[in-house]
């Protein structure tokens, strides 16, 4: 069974770009469009291999979503990679403190994103 | 806003346009023209995003002919209304990236801004009033056989100079680079 990656971004274009790369590589991709929908999707999905998450989104941003999820012991080991236009030291430090494992500033190179997913989540099956 | 801040801000915006727009397949001419007033008759997408900081708030507006956005769309475009929604979304993502680059430029000068999320609207004969003193810059770039506009407004609640000399320690992570935390 393919590993599940949840992609959370308010831009459908970005979600589709990431999804196309990961699906082609053999991962199963589930999409969500903001922090609240992302948290609900993560909670409702069994065996999440990793999450790729934007920072600046409506309703709830990605770092707040991560902080919220990490309070729940079920998600203590959740692997999260932030994919965002933000690149300042402050948000990166906050994301690290909240438990993020990686950070990429958009736009992303396909091979780098895939390398990051393989390193953090392992092979697709 | 002090004149020196306004000039620095304008330079940051122009650099951001030159960097981000060609990356998004909007190959703009290098030198912008000053926009005095804007009335575009063709179908245009207007994308807006706001920002705020301790003593600064404002917005970035990008006005692009629908056809230019269509040509720049990075994925196979769906037909009908779905395709239109994809163009709206892509236009919002471009202005989001534009603000991301502007934000990095401001951060180096000691100003940390928080962005809002982008909104996009479609219209014909869209008109923007270029108003002093809030206008930082109103730029028109030639692009393909057409042109697009970027308008930045900002107001400061302080009479002081906000921008410090560039500080390399505040430089943002480079685009595309992977950082393990």
mmCIF file of C-alpha atoms in Angstrom, chain B residues 52-158:
data_model
loop_
_atom_site.group_PDB
_atom_site.id
_atom_site.type_symbol
_atom_site.label_atom_id
_atom_site.label_comp_id
_atom_site.label_asym_id
_atom_site.label_seq_id
_atom_site.Cartn_x
_atom_site.Cartn_y
_atom_site.Cartn_z
ATOM 1 C CA UNK B 52 0.895 44.746 8.387
ATOM 2 C CA UNK B 53 3.815 45.430 10.707
ATOM 3 C CA UNK B 54 4.279 47.319 13.971
ATOM 4 C CA UNK B 55 4.262 50.721 12.303
ATOM 5 C CA UNK B 56 3.335 49.887 8.739
ATOM 6 C CA UNK B 57 0.375 48.468 6.839
ATOM 7 C CA UNK B 58 -0.533 48.319 3.202
ATOM 8 C CA UNK B 59 -1.337 46.201 0.191
ATOM 9 C CA UNK B 60 0.108 44.821 -3.020
ATOM 10 C CA UNK B 61 -2.157 44.791 -6.074
ATOM 11 C CA UNK B 62 -1.317 43.135 -9.354
ATOM 12 C CA UNK B 63 -3.448 43.725 -12.445
ATOM 13 C CA UNK B 64 -2.891 41.288 -15.300
ATOM 14 C CA UNK B 65 -4.787 40.576 -18.527
ATOM 15 C CA UNK B 66 -6.548 37.235 -18.261
ATOM 16 C CA UNK B 67 -4.733 35.994 -21.354
ATOM 17 C CA UNK B 68 -1.309 36.587 -19.753
ATOM 18 C CA UNK B 69 -2.336 34.569 -16.697
ATOM 19 C CA UNK B 70 -3.595 31.811 -18.973
ATOM 20 C CA UNK B 71 -0.243 31.699 -20.813
ATOM 21 C CA UNK B 72 1.679 31.530 -17.534
ATOM 22 C CA UNK B 73 -0.408 28.802 -15.876
ATOM 23 C CA UNK B 74 2.035 26.025 -14.919
ATOM 24 C CA UNK B 75 -0.284 23.008 -15.290
ATOM 25 C CA UNK B 76 -2.676 21.729 -17.962
ATOM 26 C CA UNK B 77 -5.638 24.094 -17.699
ATOM 27 C CA UNK B 78 -9.091 22.600 -17.192
ATOM 28 C CA UNK B 79 -11.930 23.777 -19.399
ATOM 29 C CA UNK B 80 -14.904 25.913 -18.384
ATOM 30 C CA UNK B 81 -15.425 27.395 -14.939
ATOM 31 C CA UNK B 82 -12.852 25.051 -13.362
ATOM 32 C CA UNK B 83 -10.196 26.532 -15.615
ATOM 33 C CA UNK B 84 -11.268 30.063 -14.707
ATOM 34 C CA UNK B 85 -10.990 29.224 -11.006
ATOM 35 C CA UNK B 86 -7.517 27.846 -11.588
ATOM 36 C CA UNK B 87 -6.475 31.164 -13.173
ATOM 37 C CA UNK B 88 -7.899 33.086 -10.208
ATOM 38 C CA UNK B 89 -5.971 30.847 -7.854
ATOM 39 C CA UNK B 90 -2.724 31.124 -9.817
ATOM 40 C CA UNK B 91 -2.969 34.921 -9.958
ATOM 41 C CA UNK B 92 -3.408 34.961 -6.158
ATOM 42 C CA UNK B 93 -0.403 32.679 -5.749
ATOM 43 C CA UNK B 94 1.742 35.004 -7.892
ATOM 44 C CA UNK B 95 0.879 38.048 -5.792
ATOM 45 C CA UNK B 96 1.490 35.949 -2.677
ATOM 46 C CA UNK B 97 4.999 35.134 -3.946
ATOM 47 C CA UNK B 98 5.531 38.773 -4.842
ATOM 48 C CA UNK B 99 4.729 39.787 -1.284
ATOM 49 C CA UNK B 100 6.937 36.963 0.002
ATOM 50 C CA UNK B 101 9.892 38.468 -1.851
ATOM 51 C CA UNK B 102 8.990 42.004 -0.727
ATOM 52 C CA UNK B 103 8.684 40.724 2.819
ATOM 53 C CA UNK B 104 12.208 39.280 2.622
ATOM 54 C CA UNK B 105 13.521 42.636 1.381
ATOM 55 C CA UNK B 106 11.814 44.487 4.217
ATOM 56 C CA UNK B 107 13.034 41.981 6.816
ATOM 57 C CA UNK B 108 16.657 42.676 5.873
ATOM 58 C CA UNK B 109 15.930 46.330 6.697
ATOM 59 C CA UNK B 110 14.475 45.449 10.084
ATOM 60 C CA UNK B 111 10.766 45.572 9.194
ATOM 61 C CA UNK B 112 8.875 42.299 9.803
ATOM 62 C CA UNK B 113 5.504 42.224 8.069
ATOM 63 C CA UNK B 114 2.670 39.737 8.415
ATOM 64 C CA UNK B 115 0.859 38.930 5.168
ATOM 65 C CA UNK B 116 -2.860 38.367 4.711
ATOM 66 C CA UNK B 117 -4.119 35.802 2.209
ATOM 67 C CA UNK B 118 -4.627 36.807 -1.440
ATOM 68 C CA UNK B 119 -7.943 37.588 -3.107
ATOM 69 C CA UNK B 120 -8.525 37.787 -6.851
ATOM 70 C CA UNK B 121 -11.279 39.418 -8.866
ATOM 71 C CA UNK B 122 -12.077 39.539 -12.580
ATOM 72 C CA UNK B 123 -13.282 42.664 -14.298
ATOM 73 C CA UNK B 124 -13.357 44.812 -17.400
ATOM 74 C CA UNK B 125 -12.487 48.497 -17.419
ATOM 75 C CA UNK B 126 -10.924 48.197 -13.981
ATOM 76 C CA UNK B 127 -9.769 51.515 -12.624
ATOM 77 C CA UNK B 128 -7.300 52.224 -9.865
ATOM 78 C CA UNK B 129 -6.812 55.584 -8.273
ATOM 79 C CA UNK B 130 -3.145 56.253 -7.619
ATOM 80 C CA UNK B 131 -3.290 58.323 -4.457
ATOM 81 C CA UNK B 132 -0.571 60.173 -2.634
ATOM 82 C CA UNK B 133 0.614 59.939 0.042
ATOM 83 C CA UNK B 134 -0.128 56.241 0.576
ATOM 84 C CA UNK B 135 1.159 55.130 -2.815
ATOM 85 C CA UNK B 136 4.648 53.633 -2.619
ATOM 86 C CA UNK B 137 4.857 52.787 -6.288
ATOM 87 C CA UNK B 138 2.645 52.174 -9.285
ATOM 88 C CA UNK B 139 4.523 50.281 -11.945
ATOM 89 C CA UNK B 140 3.632 49.128 -15.413
ATOM 90 C CA UNK B 141 5.723 46.416 -17.064
ATOM 91 C CA UNK B 142 5.597 45.340 -20.672
ATOM 92 C CA UNK B 143 5.028 41.584 -20.803
ATOM 93 C CA UNK B 144 4.850 39.524 -24.002
ATOM 94 C CA UNK B 145 2.698 41.647 -26.351
ATOM 95 C CA UNK B 146 0.773 43.071 -23.445
ATOM 96 C CA UNK B 147 1.445 44.710 -20.073
ATOM 97 C CA UNK B 148 0.709 44.275 -16.408
ATOM 98 C CA UNK B 149 0.670 46.590 -13.410
ATOM 99 C CA UNK B 150 1.851 46.324 -9.808
ATOM 100 C CA UNK B 151 0.628 48.891 -7.305
ATOM 101 C CA UNK B 152 1.850 49.039 -3.702
ATOM 102 C CA UNK B 153 0.273 51.214 -1.058
ATOM 103 C CA UNK B 154 1.497 51.611 2.512
ATOM 104 C CA UNK B 155 0.902 53.925 5.432
ATOM 105 C CA UNK B 156 3.084 54.315 8.478
ATOM 106 C CA UNK B 157 1.839 55.198 11.940
ATOM 107 C CA UNK B 158 5.247 56.619 12.790
#
